[in-house]
Tab-separated table of C-alpha atoms in Angstrom:
chain	number	residue	atom	x	y	z
H	2	MET	CA	-5.523	-5.408	-16.179
H	3	LEU	CA	-6.695	-4.678	-19.761
H	4	GLU	CA	-6.336	-8.393	-20.644
H	5	LEU	CA	-8.118	-9.461	-18.243
H	6	ARG	CA	-11.122	-7.235	-18.799
H	7	ASN	CA	-10.737	-9.028	-22.479
H	8	ILE	CA	-10.366	-12.259	-21.044
H	9	THR	CA	-13.495	-12.108	-18.649
H	10	GLN	CA	-15.904	-10.243	-21.371
H	11	ARG	CA	-14.711	-13.129	-23.809
H	12	TYR	CA	-15.999	-15.544	-21.089
H	13	ASP	CA	-19.009	-13.506	-19.885
H	14	THR	CA	-17.336	-13.700	-16.340
H	15	LEU	CA	-17.297	-11.068	-13.774
H	16	LEU	CA	-13.725	-8.561	-12.976
H	17	ILE	CA	-13.588	-7.745	-9.912
H	18	PHE	CA	-11.099	-5.555	-8.435
H	19	ASP	CA	-10.276	-5.475	-4.563
H	20	GLU	CA	-9.579	-2.101	-3.899
H	21	VAL	CA	-9.699	-2.090	-0.339
H	22	MET	CA	-5.772	-0.591	0.043
H	23	SER	CA	-5.856	1.354	-3.051
H	24	GLY	CA	-9.210	2.903	-3.321
H	25	PHE	CA	-8.929	6.515	-2.870
H	26	ARG	CA	-5.495	6.418	-2.072
H	27	TYR	CA	-4.124	5.971	-5.338
H	28	ALA	CA	-6.708	8.652	-6.809
H	29	PRO	CA	-10.524	9.459	-5.836
H	30	GLY	CA	-11.447	6.533	-8.057
H	31	GLY	CA	-8.984	4.214	-7.262
H	32	VAL	CA	-6.649	2.049	-9.630
H	33	GLN	CA	-9.885	1.794	-11.851
H	34	GLN	CA	-9.974	5.333	-12.250
H	35	LEU	CA	-6.124	5.424	-13.446
H	36	SER	CA	-6.159	2.301	-15.540
H	37	SER	CA	-9.489	3.566	-17.306
H	38	ILE	CA	-10.638	0.130	-16.794
H	39	MET	CA	-14.042	-0.267	-15.195
H	40	PRO	CA	-14.796	-3.866	-13.250
H	41	ASP	CA	-17.836	-5.526	-12.834
H	42	ILE	CA	-17.302	-5.552	-8.533
H	43	THR	CA	-15.392	-3.475	-6.628
H	44	THR	CA	-14.522	-4.160	-2.874
H	45	LEU	CA	-13.924	-1.377	-0.648
H	46	SER	CA	-13.088	-0.775	2.895
H	47	LYS	CA	-9.758	1.105	5.092
H	48	VAL	CA	-10.436	4.473	4.211
H	49	LEU	CA	-14.083	4.201	3.172
H	50	CYS	CA	-15.209	5.207	7.002
H	51	GLY	CA	-12.457	7.273	7.698
H	52	GLY	CA	-11.138	4.838	10.344
H	53	LEU	CA	-14.068	3.473	11.604
H	54	PRO	CA	-15.866	-0.052	10.946
H	55	GLY	CA	-17.100	-0.425	7.288
H	56	GLY	CA	-16.640	-1.529	3.914
H	57	ALA	CA	-18.777	-1.655	0.550
H	58	ILE	CA	-19.328	-3.580	-2.396
H	59	ALA	CA	-19.584	-1.710	-5.527
H	60	GLY	CA	-20.569	-2.462	-9.030
H	61	SER	CA	-23.045	-2.074	-12.045
H	62	GLN	CA	-26.836	-1.724	-11.497
H	63	MET	CA	-27.259	-5.387	-13.276
H	64	ILE	CA	-24.565	-6.834	-10.525
H	65	MET	CA	-26.309	-4.819	-7.397
H	66	SER	CA	-29.563	-5.744	-8.712
H	67	CYS	CA	-29.440	-8.912	-6.917
H	68	PHE	CA	-29.387	-7.521	-3.460
H	69	GLU	CA	-32.788	-6.079	-4.651
H	70	ALA	CA	-35.719	-7.159	-2.524
H	71	GLY	CA	-38.287	-9.293	-4.936
H	72	ASN	CA	-35.517	-10.318	-6.533
H	73	ASN	CA	-35.730	-14.130	-7.308
H	74	THR	CA	-31.852	-14.791	-6.961
H	75	LYS	CA	-31.862	-12.059	-4.155
H	76	VAL	CA	-28.257	-12.563	-2.078
H	77	LEU	CA	-28.444	-11.733	1.536
H	78	HIS	CA	-26.125	-9.108	2.914
H	79	THR	CA	-26.176	-8.781	6.637
H	80	GLY	CA	-23.492	-7.287	8.534
H	81	THR	CA	-22.733	-5.852	12.122
H	82	PHE	CA	-21.988	-2.081	11.032
H	83	ASN	CA	-24.799	-2.436	8.169
H	84	GLY	CA	-26.112	1.318	8.321
H	85	ASN	CA	-24.148	2.147	11.444
H	86	PRO	CA	-25.093	5.831	11.500
H	87	LEU	CA	-21.642	6.702	13.054
H	88	SER	CA	-19.596	5.023	10.129
H	89	ALA	CA	-22.060	6.195	7.440
H	90	SER	CA	-21.678	9.676	8.839
H	91	ALA	CA	-17.490	9.853	8.713
H	92	GLY	CA	-17.848	7.999	5.542
H	93	LEU	CA	-19.869	10.490	3.800
H	94	THR	CA	-17.352	13.203	5.455
H	95	THR	CA	-14.263	11.081	4.257
H	96	LEU	CA	-15.530	10.681	0.712
H	97	ALA	CA	-16.014	14.729	0.455
H	98	ILE	CA	-12.227	15.135	1.387
H	99	VAL	CA	-11.067	12.709	-0.731
H	100	ALA	CA	-13.320	13.587	-3.599
H	101	ASP	CA	-11.132	16.549	-5.276
H	102	GLY	CA	-7.447	14.451	-5.666
H	103	THR	CA	-5.720	16.835	-3.690
H	104	ILE	CA	-4.899	15.082	-0.744
H	105	GLN	CA	-3.949	12.125	-3.056
H	106	GLU	CA	-1.468	14.400	-4.930
H	107	THR	CA	0.068	15.945	-1.744
H	108	LEU	CA	0.423	12.363	-0.044
H	109	ASN	CA	2.279	11.292	-3.406
H	110	LYS	CA	4.464	13.876	-3.308
H	111	ASN	CA	5.377	13.344	0.462
H	112	THR	CA	5.661	9.922	-0.125
H	113	VAL	CA	8.550	10.662	-3.225
H	114	MET	CA	10.575	13.005	-1.024
H	115	PHE	CA	10.349	10.413	1.696
H	116	VAL	CA	11.351	7.545	-0.160
H	117	ASN	CA	14.124	9.264	-1.800
H	118	THR	CA	15.378	10.753	1.174
H	119	VAL	CA	15.544	7.358	3.115
H	120	ASN	CA	17.097	5.738	0.295
H	121	GLU	CA	19.992	8.449	0.347
H	122	LYS	CA	20.582	7.846	3.868
H	123	ALA	CA	20.882	4.016	2.997
H	124	LYS	CA	23.400	4.974	0.451
H	125	GLN	CA	25.450	7.214	3.238
H	126	VAL	CA	25.179	4.151	5.823
H	127	GLY	CA	26.222	1.845	2.747
H	128	ILE	CA	23.744	-0.895	3.040
H	129	ASP	CA	21.500	-2.710	0.772
H	130	VAL	CA	18.376	-1.662	1.584
H	131	GLN	CA	16.184	0.609	-1.154
H	132	LEU	CA	12.282	2.014	-1.056
H	133	PHE	CA	9.913	2.443	-3.669
H	134	HIS	CA	6.251	3.548	-3.569
H	135	GLN	CA	2.954	3.218	-5.055
H	136	SER	CA	1.153	6.574	-4.236
H	137	SER	CA	1.428	7.066	-0.452
H	138	ILE	CA	2.536	3.285	0.328
H	139	PHE	CA	6.189	2.509	0.504
H	140	HIS	CA	8.167	-0.698	0.086
H	141	ILE	CA	11.196	-1.662	1.577
H	142	LEU	CA	13.743	-3.864	-0.014
H	143	ILE	CA	16.474	-5.774	1.531
H	144	GLY	CA	19.257	-7.372	-0.247
H	145	ALA	CA	18.084	-6.450	-3.903
H	146	GLN	CA	21.205	-4.987	-5.134
H	147	LYS	CA	22.933	-8.014	-4.363
H	148	GLU	CA	20.127	-10.379	-5.947
H	149	GLY	CA	19.657	-8.184	-9.148
H	150	VAL	CA	16.591	-7.051	-8.149
H	151	ASP	CA	15.182	-4.260	-9.794
H	152	ILE	CA	13.662	-1.375	-6.977
H	153	SER	CA	9.973	-1.765	-8.224
H	154	PRO	CA	6.609	-3.831	-7.744
H	155	SER	CA	7.525	-7.491	-9.049
H	156	GLU	CA	7.575	-11.310	-8.187
H	157	ASP	CA	11.035	-10.685	-7.736
H	158	ALA	CA	10.621	-8.086	-5.212
H	159	PHE	CA	7.811	-10.383	-3.033
H	160	TRP	CA	10.499	-13.199	-3.264
H	161	ILE	CA	12.991	-11.386	-1.686
H	162	THR	CA	11.020	-10.283	1.042
H	163	GLN	CA	10.561	-13.917	2.124
H	164	LYS	CA	14.493	-15.146	1.377
H	165	ASN	CA	15.591	-12.393	3.656
H	166	ALA	CA	12.334	-12.665	6.053
H	167	ALA	CA	15.081	-12.724	9.473
H	168	ILE	CA	16.287	-9.408	8.478
H	169	TYR	CA	13.079	-7.757	7.720
H	170	ASN	CA	12.231	-8.796	11.121
H	171	GLU	CA	15.360	-7.463	12.293
H	172	LEU	CA	14.909	-4.037	10.616
H	173	LYS	CA	11.175	-3.731	12.318
H	174	VAL	CA	12.815	-4.349	15.547
H	175	LEU	CA	15.104	-1.691	15.209
H	176	LEU	CA	12.541	0.681	14.002
H	177	THR	CA	10.032	-0.330	16.766
H	178	GLN	CA	12.808	0.663	19.308
H	179	HIS	CA	13.261	3.881	17.667
H	180	GLY	CA	9.455	4.699	17.665
H	181	ILE	CA	8.302	3.566	14.480
H	182	ASP	CA	5.865	0.984	14.376
H	183	MET	CA	4.826	-0.548	10.960
H	184	HIS	CA	4.865	-3.509	8.784
H	185	LYS	CA	8.425	-5.120	8.332
H	186	SER	CA	8.494	-4.847	4.458
H	187	HIS	CA	5.961	-1.997	3.737
H	188	GLY	CA	4.458	1.300	5.170
H	189	TRP	CA	1.658	4.050	4.380
H	190	LEU	CA	1.996	7.666	4.759
H	191	SER	CA	-1.181	9.760	5.546
H	192	THR	CA	-2.119	13.671	6.213
H	193	CYS	CA	-1.240	13.145	9.988
H	194	HIS	CA	2.541	12.665	8.676
H	195	THR	CA	3.828	16.368	8.779
H	196	TYR	CA	7.251	17.450	7.012
H	197	ASP	CA	8.614	17.687	10.749
H	198	ILE	CA	7.253	14.152	11.736
H	199	LEU	CA	8.881	12.635	8.094
H	200	GLU	CA	11.887	14.559	8.892
H	201	ASP	CA	12.146	12.875	12.146
H	202	ALA	CA	11.342	9.278	10.849
H	203	VAL	CA	13.842	9.470	8.229
H	204	ASP	CA	16.657	10.277	10.772
H	205	LYS	CA	14.982	7.195	12.927
H	206	PHE	CA	15.798	4.929	9.509
H	207	HIS	CA	19.114	6.084	9.223
H	208	MET	CA	19.877	4.944	12.666
H	209	ALA	CA	18.012	1.682	12.552
H	210	PHE	CA	19.880	0.989	9.160
H	211	VAL	CA	23.738	1.388	11.019
H	212	LYS	CA	22.549	-1.141	13.820
H	213	LEU	CA	21.209	-3.599	11.114
H	214	LEU	CA	24.311	-3.156	8.619
H	215	ASN	CA	26.477	-4.167	12.073
H	216	GLN	CA	24.625	-6.872	12.767
H	217	ASN	CA	24.614	-8.250	9.061
H	218	ARG	CA	27.558	-7.587	7.754
H	219	ALA	CA	28.735	-10.817	7.689
H	220	MET	CA	25.616	-11.652	5.388
H	221	GLY	CA	26.954	-9.298	3.086
H	222	LEU	CA	24.452	-6.677	3.304
H	223	ALA	CA	26.836	-4.055	2.676
H	224	ASP	CA	25.846	-2.330	-0.862
């Protein structure tokens, strides 16, 4: 990120952070707070309005002045939910709740516990499936041990989800059958996920792993 900031400053171009998913979830100030790098423009959505429709573009005064009336280079900004009072009210409440970082810290701890426990279940089953997390977002890697892929964010981690797409789809179906509806390769924890819910989810992952291994032993999914 620092290299990108240096390059954009060198060539007098804008650095834009897409914090639609990371904003407020990683930290109250998003990834830019954690990296100590201030972008010129930030895009926000998802949690911004507490689940109601809404999004925002944020930036320096110089950048945002292009939206001001009377500016010769004014940029029109229209949208169905612009100024929607319900979304705005929910947004203000949400921002107040997440402002001190307490929720983010709690969710991060819960995600660490969840990921570690699910990984232990996978180890008990003997299946080549491992989870890693970024803040309260967890990611699933299937077949990483066989391919020698590190359990962390990387191009290889993305590649393996493409290579083993069929098995990922199988796991998604099995989890859905046990009551867990999520993306095939990642999921998010929220304040709604209490300890009891997470404990139940771990058991369901365990059952799904057993079935997945039985269905794919011929493909070398055993660890």
